[in-house]
Coordinates of C-alpha atoms in Angstrom, one line a residue:
Chain D
M39 CA 25.2 15.3 -4.9
A40 CA 27.4 12.6 -3.7
K41 CA 28.2 14.3 -0.4
Q42 CA 24.6 13.8 1.4
Y43 CA 25.0 10.2 0.9
K44 CA 28.0 10.0 3.5
T45 CA 26.6 11.4 6.2
P46 CA 25.9 9.0 8.9
A47 CA 22.4 8.7 8.3
G48 CA 23.1 8.3 4.6
V49 CA 25.2 5.3 5.3
A50 CA 22.7 3.7 8.1
F51 CA 20.2 4.1 6.0
D52 CA 22.1 2.6 2.1
V53 CA 23.0 -0.7 4.6
T54 CA 19.8 -0.9 5.9
N55 CA 18.1 -0.8 2.4
Y56 CA 20.2 -3.2 0.4
L57 CA 20.0 -5.3 3.7
F58 CA 16.4 -4.8 3.5
L59 CA 16.1 -5.3 -1.0
G60 CA 18.4 -8.3 -0.6
L61 CA 16.1 -10.4 2.2
F62 CA 13.1 -9.7 0.2
A63 CA 14.7 -11.3 -3.1
L64 CA 16.0 -13.9 -1.0
V65 CA 12.8 -14.7 0.2
S66 CA 11.4 -14.8 -3.3
V67 CA 13.6 -17.7 -4.4
L68 CA 14.2 -19.3 -1.1
P69 CA 11.2 -21.6 -1.5
F70 CA 12.1 -23.1 -4.9
L71 CA 15.8 -23.6 -3.7
Y72 CA 14.0 -25.3 0.2
V73 CA 11.8 -27.1 -2.8
I74 CA 14.6 -28.7 -5.2
A75 CA 17.1 -29.4 -2.4
G76 CA 14.1 -31.4 0.0
S77 CA 13.4 -33.1 -3.5
F78 CA 16.6 -35.0 -3.2
A79 CA 17.0 -35.6 0.2
S80 CA 16.0 -38.9 1.9
D81 CA 13.2 -39.6 4.4
A82 CA 15.5 -39.6 7.4
E83 CA 16.8 -36.0 6.4
L84 CA 13.4 -34.7 5.5
T85 CA 12.1 -35.2 9.5
K86 CA 15.5 -34.4 10.6
R87 CA 16.4 -31.3 9.2
A88 CA 13.2 -28.9 9.2
V89 CA 15.1 -26.5 7.3
F90 CA 18.3 -27.1 4.5
L91 CA 19.5 -25.8 1.1
I92 CA 21.7 -28.8 0.6
P93 CA 20.4 -32.3 1.1
E94 CA 23.0 -34.6 2.8
T95 CA 21.7 -37.5 1.0
F96 CA 21.3 -37.1 -2.9
S97 CA 18.8 -39.4 -4.2
L98 CA 16.6 -39.5 -7.2
A99 CA 14.4 -41.5 -5.7
A100 CA 10.9 -39.8 -6.0
Y101 CA 12.1 -38.8 -9.9
K102 CA 12.3 -42.0 -10.2
F103 CA 9.0 -42.9 -8.5
I104 CA 7.3 -39.9 -10.0
F105 CA 8.2 -41.0 -13.5
S106 CA 7.2 -45.0 -12.9
T107 CA 3.9 -44.1 -14.7
D108 CA 2.7 -42.2 -17.4
T109 CA 0.4 -40.1 -15.3
I110 CA 2.8 -37.1 -14.9
I111 CA 4.7 -37.2 -18.4
R112 CA 0.8 -37.7 -19.9
S113 CA -0.5 -34.6 -18.2
I114 CA 3.3 -32.6 -19.2
W115 CA 2.3 -33.7 -22.9
V116 CA -1.3 -32.0 -22.6
S117 CA 0.1 -28.6 -21.3
V118 CA 3.3 -28.5 -23.8
Y119 CA 0.4 -29.2 -26.1
V120 CA -2.2 -26.8 -25.3
T121 CA 0.6 -24.3 -24.2
V122 CA 2.0 -24.2 -28.5
V123 CA -1.7 -24.8 -30.0
G124 CA -3.2 -21.8 -27.7
T125 CA -0.2 -19.5 -28.2
I126 CA -0.3 -20.2 -32.3
V127 CA -4.3 -19.5 -31.7
N128 CA -3.8 -16.5 -29.6
L129 CA -1.4 -14.6 -32.1
L130 CA -3.1 -15.5 -34.9
F131 CA -6.6 -14.4 -34.1
T132 CA -5.4 -11.2 -32.3
V133 CA -2.9 -10.1 -34.9
T134 CA -5.7 -10.8 -37.6
M135 CA -8.1 -8.5 -35.6
A136 CA -6.2 -5.6 -34.5
Y137 CA -4.4 -5.1 -38.0
P138 CA -7.9 -4.0 -39.8
L139 CA -9.1 -2.3 -36.5
A140 CA -5.9 -0.2 -36.5
R141 CA -7.4 1.3 -39.9
K142 CA -8.9 4.7 -39.3
G143 CA -11.0 4.5 -42.5
L144 CA -12.8 1.3 -42.1
M145 CA -16.3 0.9 -41.9
G146 CA -17.8 -0.3 -38.8
R147 CA -14.2 0.4 -37.1
N148 CA -15.7 2.4 -33.9
T149 CA -18.9 0.3 -33.4
L150 CA -16.4 -3.0 -33.2
L151 CA -14.2 -1.1 -31.2
N152 CA -16.8 -0.3 -28.4
L153 CA -17.7 -3.5 -28.3
I154 CA -15.0 -4.8 -27.4
I155 CA -14.6 -2.3 -24.7
F156 CA -18.0 -3.1 -23.6
S157 CA -16.8 -7.1 -22.9
M158 CA -13.8 -6.1 -20.8
L159 CA -16.3 -4.4 -18.5
F160 CA -19.1 -6.6 -18.5
G161 CA -19.1 -10.4 -19.3
G162 CA -21.8 -13.5 -18.7
G163 CA -19.7 -14.7 -16.1
M164 CA -18.9 -18.7 -15.1
I165 CA -21.9 -20.1 -15.9
P166 CA -23.4 -19.3 -19.3
T167 CA -19.4 -19.5 -20.7
Y168 CA -19.3 -23.0 -19.5
L169 CA -22.7 -23.7 -21.4
V170 CA -21.4 -22.2 -24.7
V171 CA -18.7 -24.4 -24.5
R172 CA -20.8 -27.4 -23.6
E173 CA -23.2 -26.5 -25.9
L174 CA -20.3 -26.4 -28.7
H175 CA -19.6 -29.9 -27.3
L176 CA -16.1 -28.7 -26.3
L177 CA -15.8 -30.5 -22.9
D178 CA -13.3 -32.8 -22.3
S179 CA -11.6 -31.1 -25.7
F180 CA -8.3 -29.4 -25.7
W181 CA -10.2 -26.9 -28.1
A182 CA -12.1 -26.1 -24.6
L183 CA -8.8 -25.1 -23.0
I184 CA -8.0 -22.9 -26.2
L185 CA -11.1 -21.4 -28.0
P186 CA -12.7 -19.6 -24.6
G187 CA -9.4 -17.2 -24.1
A188 CA -8.4 -16.9 -28.0
I189 CA -8.0 -13.2 -27.7
S190 CA -7.0 -11.0 -24.7
A191 CA -9.1 -8.0 -25.8
F192 CA -6.4 -6.0 -23.6
N193 CA -4.0 -7.3 -25.6
L194 CA -5.6 -6.9 -28.7
I195 CA -6.0 -3.0 -28.1
I196 CA -2.3 -2.8 -27.2
V197 CA -1.5 -4.9 -30.6
K198 CA -3.5 -2.6 -32.5
N199 CA -2.4 0.9 -30.9
F200 CA 0.8 -0.2 -31.6
F201 CA -0.2 -1.0 -35.2
Q202 CA -1.7 2.4 -35.6
E203 CA 1.4 4.4 -35.0
L204 CA 3.4 2.7 -37.4
P205 CA 4.8 5.6 -39.8
P206 CA 1.8 5.9 -42.3
E207 CA 4.6 6.3 -45.5
L208 CA 5.5 3.0 -45.2
E209 CA 2.1 1.9 -46.2
E210 CA 2.2 4.5 -49.0
A211 CA 5.1 3.2 -50.4
A212 CA 4.6 -0.4 -50.3
K213 CA 1.6 0.2 -52.1
I214 CA 3.1 2.6 -54.5
D215 CA 5.4 -0.5 -55.0
G216 CA 2.4 -3.0 -55.8
C217 CA 2.1 -4.4 -52.2
T218 CA -1.1 -5.9 -51.7
E219 CA -3.2 -5.3 -48.2
L220 CA -2.3 -9.0 -47.2
A221 CA 1.5 -8.8 -48.5
L222 CA 1.8 -5.6 -46.8
L223 CA 1.0 -7.1 -43.2
W224 CA 3.0 -9.9 -43.7
K225 CA 5.9 -8.2 -45.0
I226 CA 6.2 -4.7 -43.4
V227 CA 3.7 -4.6 -40.5
L228 CA 4.4 -7.4 -38.6
P229 CA 8.6 -7.7 -39.1
L230 CA 8.3 -4.0 -37.5
S231 CA 6.2 -5.7 -34.8
M232 CA 8.5 -8.1 -33.7
P233 CA 9.4 -6.8 -30.2
V234 CA 5.7 -6.7 -29.2
L235 CA 4.7 -9.6 -30.6
A236 CA 7.5 -11.7 -28.7
T237 CA 6.3 -10.1 -25.7
F238 CA 3.2 -11.4 -26.4
T239 CA 3.7 -14.8 -27.2
L240 CA 5.7 -14.9 -24.0
F241 CA 3.0 -13.3 -22.2
Y242 CA 0.2 -15.8 -24.0
A243 CA 2.3 -19.1 -23.5
V244 CA 3.0 -18.6 -20.1
G245 CA -0.8 -17.9 -19.4
H246 CA -1.4 -21.4 -21.0
W247 CA 1.6 -23.2 -19.2
N248 CA 0.1 -22.1 -15.6
N249 CA -3.8 -22.4 -16.7
F250 CA -5.9 -24.1 -14.0
F251 CA -9.2 -22.8 -13.9
S252 CA -10.3 -23.7 -17.7
A253 CA -9.0 -27.0 -17.2
L254 CA -11.4 -27.3 -13.6
L255 CA -14.4 -26.3 -15.2
Y256 CA -14.0 -27.9 -18.5
I257 CA -12.3 -31.5 -18.4
N258 CA -13.4 -34.3 -16.2
D259 CA -11.5 -37.0 -18.0
P260 CA -8.1 -37.2 -15.7
S261 CA -6.2 -38.5 -18.8
K262 CA -6.8 -34.9 -20.1
W263 CA -5.9 -33.6 -17.4
P264 CA -2.8 -30.6 -17.8
L265 CA -0.1 -30.2 -15.6
Q266 CA -1.3 -27.9 -12.8
V267 CA -4.8 -29.8 -12.3
M268 CA -2.7 -32.8 -12.0
L269 CA -0.5 -31.1 -9.2
R270 CA -3.0 -29.7 -7.0
Q271 CA -4.3 -33.6 -6.8
I272 CA -1.2 -34.7 -5.8
V273 CA -0.1 -32.0 -3.7
L274 CA -2.9 -30.6 -2.5
L275 CA -5.6 -33.3 -2.3
S276 CA -3.0 -36.0 -1.9
Q277 CA -5.6 -38.2 -4.4
A278 CA -3.8 -39.0 -7.6
A279 CA -1.1 -41.7 -7.5
A280 CA 1.8 -40.2 -9.1
G281 CA 4.1 -43.7 -9.6
D282 CA 3.3 -47.1 -9.4
L283 CA 5.5 -49.5 -7.6
N284 CA 4.9 -52.7 -9.4
N285 CA 6.7 -51.1 -12.1
M286 CA 10.1 -50.4 -10.3
D287 CA 12.7 -52.8 -9.4
P288 CA 11.8 -55.3 -6.7
N289 CA 14.4 -53.2 -4.5
F290 CA 12.9 -50.0 -5.0
V291 CA 11.8 -48.4 -1.5
K292 CA 8.9 -46.0 -2.0
P293 CA 10.5 -42.6 -1.5
P294 CA 8.5 -40.3 1.2
E295 CA 5.3 -38.6 0.6
Q296 CA 6.9 -35.2 1.3
S297 CA 9.5 -35.5 -1.0
I298 CA 7.1 -36.9 -4.0
K299 CA 5.4 -34.3 -3.5
L300 CA 8.7 -31.6 -3.7
A301 CA 9.5 -33.4 -6.8
V302 CA 6.3 -33.1 -8.7
I303 CA 6.9 -29.3 -7.6
V304 CA 9.8 -29.0 -9.3
V305 CA 8.5 -30.3 -12.4
G306 CA 6.0 -28.0 -12.4
T307 CA 8.5 -24.9 -12.0
I308 CA 11.9 -26.1 -14.1
P309 CA 9.7 -24.7 -17.5
I310 CA 8.7 -21.8 -16.4
L311 CA 12.4 -21.1 -14.4
L312 CA 13.8 -21.9 -18.0
V313 CA 12.2 -20.0 -20.2
Y314 CA 12.2 -17.1 -17.7
P315 CA 15.8 -15.2 -18.8
F316 CA 13.9 -15.4 -22.1
L317 CA 11.5 -13.6 -20.8
Q318 CA 12.6 -10.9 -18.7
K319 CA 14.5 -9.6 -22.0
H320 CA 11.4 -8.3 -23.1
F321 CA 8.5 -8.1 -20.4
A322 CA 9.2 -4.8 -19.0
K323 CA 8.8 -3.3 -22.3
G324 CA 5.7 -4.9 -22.9
V325 CA 4.4 -4.0 -19.3
L326 CA 4.9 -0.4 -19.9
I327 CA 3.6 -0.7 -23.7
G328 CA 0.1 -1.6 -22.1
S329 CA 0.3 0.3 -19.0
V330 CA -1.6 3.5 -18.0
K331 CA 0.7 6.4 -18.8
G332 CA 1.5 8.7 -15.3
Chain H
M40 CA -21.1 -8.9 -64.2
K41 CA -18.2 -9.7 -65.7
Q42 CA -17.6 -5.8 -66.0
A43 CA -18.3 -5.1 -62.3
A44 CA -15.7 -7.7 -60.9
A45 CA -13.5 -5.9 -63.5
S46 CA -13.9 -2.6 -62.5
H47 CA -13.8 -4.0 -58.9
H48 CA -10.6 -5.1 -59.6
R49 CA -9.3 -2.0 -61.4
E50 CA -10.5 -0.6 -58.0
I51 CA -8.1 -2.9 -55.9
S52 CA -5.0 -2.3 -57.6
H53 CA -5.5 1.7 -57.6
K54 CA -6.3 2.1 -54.3
T55 CA -5.2 5.7 -53.9
S56 CA -7.7 6.7 -56.2
V57 CA -10.6 8.5 -55.5
R58 CA -12.8 6.8 -52.5
R59 CA -16.2 6.1 -53.2
P60 CA -18.6 6.9 -50.8
S61 CA -21.1 4.0 -51.1
V62 CA -21.5 1.4 -48.5
L63 CA -20.8 -1.4 -50.9
G64 CA -18.3 0.1 -52.2
R65 CA -16.0 0.8 -49.0
L66 CA -17.4 -2.9 -47.8
R67 CA -15.8 -4.4 -51.3
K68 CA -12.6 -1.8 -51.4
D69 CA -11.9 -3.3 -47.7
K70 CA -13.0 -7.3 -48.3
W71 CA -9.5 -8.6 -47.1
M72 CA -9.7 -6.3 -44.0
Y73 CA -12.9 -7.8 -43.5
L74 CA -12.0 -11.2 -44.0
L75 CA -9.3 -11.0 -41.5
L76 CA -11.4 -9.6 -39.2
T77 CA -13.7 -12.8 -39.2
P78 CA -12.3 -15.1 -36.7
G79 CA -12.0 -12.4 -34.1
V80 CA -15.7 -11.3 -34.5
L81 CA -16.8 -15.0 -34.3
Y82 CA -14.5 -15.0 -31.4
F83 CA -16.6 -12.0 -29.4
I84 CA -20.0 -13.2 -30.8
I85 CA -19.7 -17.1 -29.5
F86 CA -17.6 -16.4 -26.5
K87 CA -18.2 -13.1 -25.0
Y88 CA -21.7 -11.8 -26.4
V89 CA -24.0 -15.0 -26.3
P90 CA -22.6 -15.8 -22.6
M91 CA -23.9 -12.0 -21.7
W92 CA -27.1 -12.9 -23.9
G93 CA -26.9 -16.3 -21.7
V94 CA -27.5 -14.1 -18.4
L95 CA -30.9 -14.5 -19.1
L96 CA -31.0 -17.6 -17.8
A97 CA -31.0 -16.3 -13.9
F98 CA -34.3 -15.1 -14.5
Q99 CA -35.3 -18.4 -15.8
N100 CA -35.6 -22.1 -14.3
Y101 CA -33.4 -23.6 -16.3
Q102 CA -33.5 -27.1 -17.4
P103 CA -30.6 -28.5 -19.5
F104 CA -33.6 -30.9 -21.5
L105 CA -35.8 -28.4 -22.1
G106 CA -33.5 -25.9 -23.4
F107 CA -33.0 -22.2 -23.1
W108 CA -36.2 -21.7 -25.2
K109 CA -39.0 -23.9 -23.6
S110 CA -37.2 -23.5 -20.0
E111 CA -39.8 -21.5 -17.5
W112 CA -39.1 -17.8 -17.0
V113 CA -39.5 -17.0 -13.2
G114 CA -38.6 -13.6 -12.9
F115 CA -36.1 -12.2 -9.9
E116 CA -37.2 -15.5 -8.0
H117 CA -33.8 -16.7 -7.6
F118 CA -32.2 -13.0 -6.9
R119 CA -35.0 -13.2 -3.7
V120 CA -33.8 -16.6 -2.8
F121 CA -30.1 -15.6 -2.6
F122 CA -30.8 -12.5 -0.6
E123 CA -32.5 -14.1 1.3
N124 CA -29.9 -16.8 1.8
P125 CA -27.6 -16.6 5.0
E126 CA -24.7 -16.9 3.3
F127 CA -25.7 -14.2 1.1
F128 CA -24.0 -11.9 3.9
M129 CA -21.0 -14.0 4.4
L130 CA -20.3 -14.2 1.0
F131 CA -20.8 -10.0 0.9
R132 CA -18.2 -9.9 4.2
N133 CA -16.0 -12.0 3.1
T134 CA -15.2 -10.5 -0.7
L135 CA -15.2 -7.1 0.9
L136 CA -12.8 -8.4 3.6
L137 CA -10.5 -10.0 1.3
S138 CA -10.3 -6.8 -0.8
L139 CA -9.9 -4.3 1.9
Y140 CA -7.3 -5.9 3.1
N141 CA -5.6 -6.4 0.1
L142 CA -5.9 -2.3 -0.5
L143 CA -4.8 -2.1 2.9
F144 CA -1.7 -4.6 3.2
F145 CA -0.7 -5.1 -0.1
F146 CA -1.6 -2.2 -2.7
P147 CA 1.3 0.2 -0.8
A148 CA 3.8 -2.8 -1.0
P149 CA 5.0 -2.3 -4.4
I150 CA 5.4 1.6 -3.9
I151 CA 7.4 1.3 -0.8
L152 CA 9.7 -1.5 -2.8
A153 CA 9.9 1.2 -5.9
L154 CA 10.9 3.8 -3.5
L155 CA 13.6 1.7 -1.9
L156 CA 14.9 0.1 -5.0
N157 CA 15.0 4.0 -6.8
E158 CA 17.3 5.0 -4.1
V159 CA 19.8 2.1 -4.8
R160 CA 22.6 4.2 -6.9
I161 CA 24.7 0.4 -7.9
S162 CA 22.9 -0.8 -11.1
I163 CA 24.2 -4.4 -11.0
F164 CA 22.9 -4.5 -7.5
K165 CA 19.8 -3.0 -8.2
R166 CA 19.2 -5.2 -11.5
S167 CA 20.0 -8.4 -9.8
I168 CA 17.6 -7.8 -7.1
Q169 CA 14.6 -6.8 -9.9
T170 CA 15.3 -10.1 -11.8
L171 CA 14.6 -12.1 -8.6
I172 CA 11.7 -10.3 -7.2
Y173 CA 10.2 -10.6 -11.1
I174 CA 10.1 -14.5 -10.7
P175 CA 7.1 -15.2 -8.6
H176 CA 4.8 -13.1 -10.9
F177 CA 5.6 -16.0 -13.7
I178 CA 4.8 -19.4 -11.1
S179 CA 1.6 -20.6 -11.7
M180 CA -1.4 -19.9 -8.5
V181 CA -1.3 -24.2 -8.0
I182 CA 2.6 -23.9 -7.8
V183 CA 2.2 -21.1 -4.8
A184 CA -0.8 -23.2 -3.5
S185 CA 1.5 -26.2 -3.1
L186 CA 4.4 -24.5 -1.9
T187 CA 2.1 -22.8 1.0
Y188 CA 1.0 -26.5 1.7
V189 CA 3.9 -27.7 1.7
F190 CA 5.9 -24.8 4.3
L191 CA 3.0 -24.8 6.2
T192 CA 1.3 -28.1 6.6
T193 CA 1.1 -29.8 10.2
E194 CA 2.6 -32.9 8.8
G195 CA 6.6 -32.0 8.5
G196 CA 5.9 -28.8 7.0
V197 CA 9.1 -26.3 7.3
I198 CA 6.8 -23.2 9.7
N199 CA 5.5 -26.0 11.6
E200 CA 9.0 -28.0 12.0
L201 CA 10.5 -24.5 12.9
L202 CA 7.6 -23.7 15.7
N203 CA 7.7 -27.0 17.1
K204 CA 11.3 -27.2 17.5
Y205 CA 11.4 -23.3 19.4
I206 CA 7.7 -22.7 20.5
G207 CA 7.0 -26.5 21.1
T208 CA 3.3 -25.9 19.5
K209 CA 2.2 -26.5 15.8
I210 CA -0.4 -24.1 14.0
D211 CA -3.1 -25.7 11.7
F212 CA -2.6 -22.9 9.4
L213 CA -4.5 -24.2 6.3
S214 CA -7.6 -25.2 8.2
S215 CA -7.7 -22.9 10.4
P216 CA -10.0 -19.8 10.1
D217 CA -8.2 -17.1 11.6
W218 CA -5.4 -17.9 8.9
F219 CA -6.7 -17.4 6.2
R220 CA -6.7 -13.7 5.6
P221 CA -3.3 -13.2 6.3
M222 CA -2.5 -16.2 4.4
I223 CA -3.7 -14.8 1.5
I224 CA -2.5 -11.6 1.4
I225 CA 1.2 -13.2 2.2
Q226 CA 0.5 -15.1 -0.6
T227 CA -0.4 -12.2 -2.9
I228 CA 2.7 -9.9 -1.7
W229 CA 5.3 -12.5 -2.0
K230 CA 3.7 -13.3 -5.9
E231 CA 2.9 -9.7 -7.3
C232 CA 4.7 -7.4 -4.9
G233 CA 7.9 -7.4 -6.8
W234 CA 6.3 -7.3 -10.3
G235 CA 4.0 -4.4 -9.1
T236 CA 7.3 -2.4 -9.2
I237 CA 7.3 -2.2 -12.8
I238 CA 5.2 0.5 -13.3
F239 CA 6.1 2.7 -10.2
L240 CA 9.7 2.5 -11.1
A241 CA 8.8 3.9 -14.9
A242 CA 6.9 6.8 -12.8
L243 CA 10.3 7.4 -11.1
A244 CA 12.4 7.2 -14.1
G245 CA 10.5 9.8 -15.6
V246 CA 11.2 12.4 -12.9
D247 CA 13.1 15.4 -13.2
V248 CA 16.4 15.2 -12.2
E249 CA 16.8 18.8 -12.1
Q250 CA 14.0 19.4 -9.2
Y251 CA 16.4 17.4 -6.9
E252 CA 19.6 19.3 -7.7
A253 CA 17.7 22.1 -6.9
A254 CA 15.9 20.6 -4.3
I255 CA 19.8 19.5 -2.7
M256 CA 20.8 23.4 -3.4
D257 CA 18.1 24.3 -0.6
G258 CA 19.4 22.2 1.7
A259 CA 16.7 19.3 1.4
N260 CA 17.8 15.8 2.4
R261 CA 16.7 12.2 0.9
W262 CA 13.9 12.1 3.4
K263 CA 12.7 15.9 2.4
Q264 CA 13.4 14.8 -1.3
T265 CA 11.2 12.1 -1.5
W266 CA 8.2 13.4 0.4
H267 CA 8.5 16.9 -1.8
I268 CA 9.3 15.3 -5.3
T269 CA 9.5 11.6 -5.7
L270 CA 6.2 10.7 -3.9
P271 CA 4.5 13.9 -5.7
S272 CA 5.5 12.8 -9.0
I273 CA 4.6 9.6 -9.1
R274 CA 0.9 10.5 -7.8
S275 CA -0.9 10.2 -10.7
T276 CA 0.2 6.5 -11.6
I277 CA -0.6 5.7 -7.9
V278 CA -4.2 7.5 -8.0
I279 CA -4.8 5.6 -11.2
L280 CA -4.1 2.3 -9.9
L281 CA -5.7 2.8 -6.9
I282 CA -8.9 3.4 -8.8
L283 CA -8.1 0.8 -11.4
R284 CA -8.3 -1.9 -8.0
M285 CA -11.8 -0.1 -6.2
G286 CA -13.3 -1.1 -10.1
H287 CA -12.4 -4.5 -9.3
V288 CA -13.3 -5.0 -5.3
L289 CA -15.9 -7.8 -5.9
D290 CA -13.0 -10.1 -8.3
N291 CA -10.8 -11.6 -5.4
G292 CA -9.0 -13.8 -7.8
F293 CA -10.5 -17.7 -8.4
E294 CA -7.6 -19.9 -7.9
Q295 CA -6.1 -18.0 -5.0
I296 CA -8.9 -18.5 -3.1
Y297 CA -10.3 -21.8 -4.5
L298 CA -6.8 -23.7 -4.0
L299 CA -6.8 -23.0 -0.5
L300 CA -10.6 -23.0 0.6
N301 CA -11.3 -25.9 2.3
P302 CA -14.7 -26.8 4.7
L303 CA -12.7 -26.1 8.2
N304 CA -12.1 -22.1 6.9
R305 CA -14.9 -22.4 4.3
E306 CA -16.7 -19.4 6.5
V307 CA -14.1 -16.9 6.1
A308 CA -12.9 -17.9 2.4
E309 CA -16.0 -18.6 0.2
V310 CA -16.4 -15.8 -2.3
F311 CA -18.8 -14.8 -4.7
D312 CA -16.8 -16.6 -7.7
T313 CA -16.2 -19.4 -5.2
Y314 CA -19.6 -20.0 -4.5
V315 CA -20.5 -19.8 -8.3
Y316 CA -18.2 -22.6 -9.5
M317 CA -19.7 -24.7 -6.4
V318 CA -23.1 -24.2 -6.8
G319 CA -23.1 -24.1 -10.6
I320 CA -20.7 -26.9 -11.9
T321 CA -20.5 -28.8 -9.2
Q322 CA -24.4 -29.0 -7.8
G323 CA -25.7 -28.2 -11.5
A324 CA -27.8 -24.6 -10.3
F325 CA -27.2 -23.1 -13.4
S326 CA -30.0 -20.4 -13.1
Y327 CA -29.2 -19.5 -9.4
S328 CA -25.8 -19.3 -10.0
T329 CA -26.0 -17.4 -13.1
A330 CA -28.3 -15.3 -10.7
V331 CA -25.5 -14.6 -8.4
G332 CA -22.7 -14.1 -10.8
L333 CA -24.8 -11.6 -12.8
F334 CA -25.1 -9.6 -9.3
K335 CA -21.6 -9.1 -9.0
A336 CA -21.3 -8.2 -12.2
V337 CA -23.9 -5.8 -12.2
V338 CA -22.3 -4.4 -8.9
G339 CA -18.7 -4.7 -10.5
V340 CA -19.5 -2.2 -13.9
I341 CA -21.0 0.2 -11.5
L342 CA -18.1 0.4 -9.5
V343 CA -16.0 0.5 -12.3
F344 CA -18.0 3.7 -14.0
G345 CA -18.1 5.3 -10.3
S346 CA -14.4 4.9 -9.8
N347 CA -14.4 6.6 -13.7
W348 CA -16.2 9.1 -12.2
L349 CA -14.1 9.9 -8.7
A350 CA -10.9 9.7 -11.1
K351 CA -12.2 12.7 -13.9
R352 CA -13.2 14.3 -10.7
F353 CA -9.8 14.3 -9.3
G354 CA -8.6 16.1 -12.2
Q355 CA -7.7 13.0 -13.7
S356 CA -8.5 11.6 -17.2
G357 CA -10.0 8.9 -16.6
L358 CA -10.0 5.4 -17.6
Y359 CA -12.7 4.8 -20.2

C-alpha cells in the first residue's frame, strides 16, 4: 500500500498538496492575525509598513478610545442579551414542538409536518413579515430580534427525527414505572439528547451573535443597536463615533482612524474565536445529523 | 361531569390500555402533547403563515393608515409596473450572474479541497488544517465585509498599499463595478469553502477501502484511484448538493451583497433581495416591493420543484 506513495511523482504530489493546504489554512486565519496586530500599532507604523503580523510599537490607544464612551459597550450588552435570551427561546420552542411531533400516533401530526415543510419552501418574504412585526408593536424591541426566528424549521425536523429514533422500550419502561409524559421528556428524552441539543445551542447562539439583518430591519434606535450594526456604522460607513476625546486624559493623542476600525473588528471577532474551541468538538456531528445522506 | 373527569384521569394513568377511537378522546389523551405544541404552532401561524397571507398586499395599493381590509385592490398592476421597469432586467441579470459565478467557481471548490485533504495521511496535520479552515464560517458577514474593506480600501488598505509599492497604482476595488462579482465570489470561497468540505469528507470516509486495495493490485495509480473510485463514490452527494443549489438560484444572500453595495457599483450589485429592502423598507412602497418579493418566491418554488423532479430523473431519491 505504502509503496506507491514513495515514487517521485507521489512524493512531489504530497509535498505540493501539503504546501497548498497549509497555505489555504494560513489564508483562513491571516486576516485576523493582521487585524489584531494592526489594532495595537501606531499611526506611523500603519502607514509605513503595509504588511506585518507583529507590531513594532505596542499601543492600547485604540482600545482606550473605543471604550471611552459606552457606545460599543452598550451594543456588546445588546448582543449578549439577545444571544442568551434568544437561544433559550429557540431551544424551548424547538424542543417543545419537536417532542410531540416525534410521536407517530399523535392526531394531526402529518398535517402539521406538511405545513412546516411548506413554510420552508414558500414564505411571505421581507415586507409582509416586517408588517407583522410592526403590527405586533415589536419594532425597536429586542423581541423583534428573537421571536421572528424562534424556530428554524430545518433544526426542528432534525431534532424531531432524533427524538423519534430513541428506543421506544425506554418510554414503555418509564411509563410502567409511573412516569408522566412531561417527566419522560425532562428526565429521559432530554438527557439522552444532550449531544444534539448542545450542537443546536451553539448554532443558534452563533446565529444570534452574528445576526445583522433583523436588527437592520427592526431596530431604528441607535442606542439599541447590537454589535454587528455598530460595526457596520463604524467600519464600513465611518458614521458612528466610537469614542469621545473629551472623556480622555488631555495628553491623550487620538489614535488613527484605521487602528480604531481594526480594534472594533477585533472586539467583534473575539467572542466567536473564544467559543470556537468548544464549538469545534460538536459541530461536525451536528452537521452530519442534518445532512443529506450520500 | 365529575365522573367524566375521574374516568379521564384513570385513562391518563393507564396509557397502555385500549385506545379510544373517538377524536375527542384522542385529543384528551394527548392533551399534554397539544399543550407542548402550542408555542410552536403559534410561532408558525404568526411569523410564517400570516406573512404568507400578507403577500396579498402585492395585489393592493396598501396604505398603512387604511390597513389591509380597506386598502384598494389593484390586481396585477404592481407586477406590470415591475416587469416594464428597466431595473427588472438589471436585477434579473445581476441575480442570475452572481448565482452562475457561484456555481462555476465556488461550488467545485469544497469538493477539490476535500479530495486534497483526503490524500493527507498524517492525521494531526489533517485535523489542524480542518480546524483552521472551518473558522471563517463562524465569523459574521459584517466582520467579513469589514475585513474586505480594511484590506481593499484605497486609503491605507493592505492590498492597495502593496499594489502601490510594487506596481505603482491603486485599484478602487470597493466602488468599481468590474470588481464587485469577483469580490463576492472570493468572499464566499474564503468564508464557506472549508466548511463545505465537511459533507464531502464524510462521504469520502464511507468509501470501501477494499476497492482501493483491489485497484492497487490492478496497478492503478493515485490519480486513477481518485478518478475511478473516489469520485464515483461521492457522486450522489455532489448531485444532491448541486440540485439543492439550483433550487436557490435567486437567493444571493442579502447581507453579503447589501454590505458591499454602494451607489457606484449598484448597476452590477443590486439583486432582488436588496431591491425589496430598498424600495419597501427605506422608501415605504410596501405593495410594490411585496410584488417583487412574491415574484422571486414563486420562481424559487418552481425551481425547487423543478430541480427535485430532475433529481428523481437522475435516479436520486429526491429531496421532498
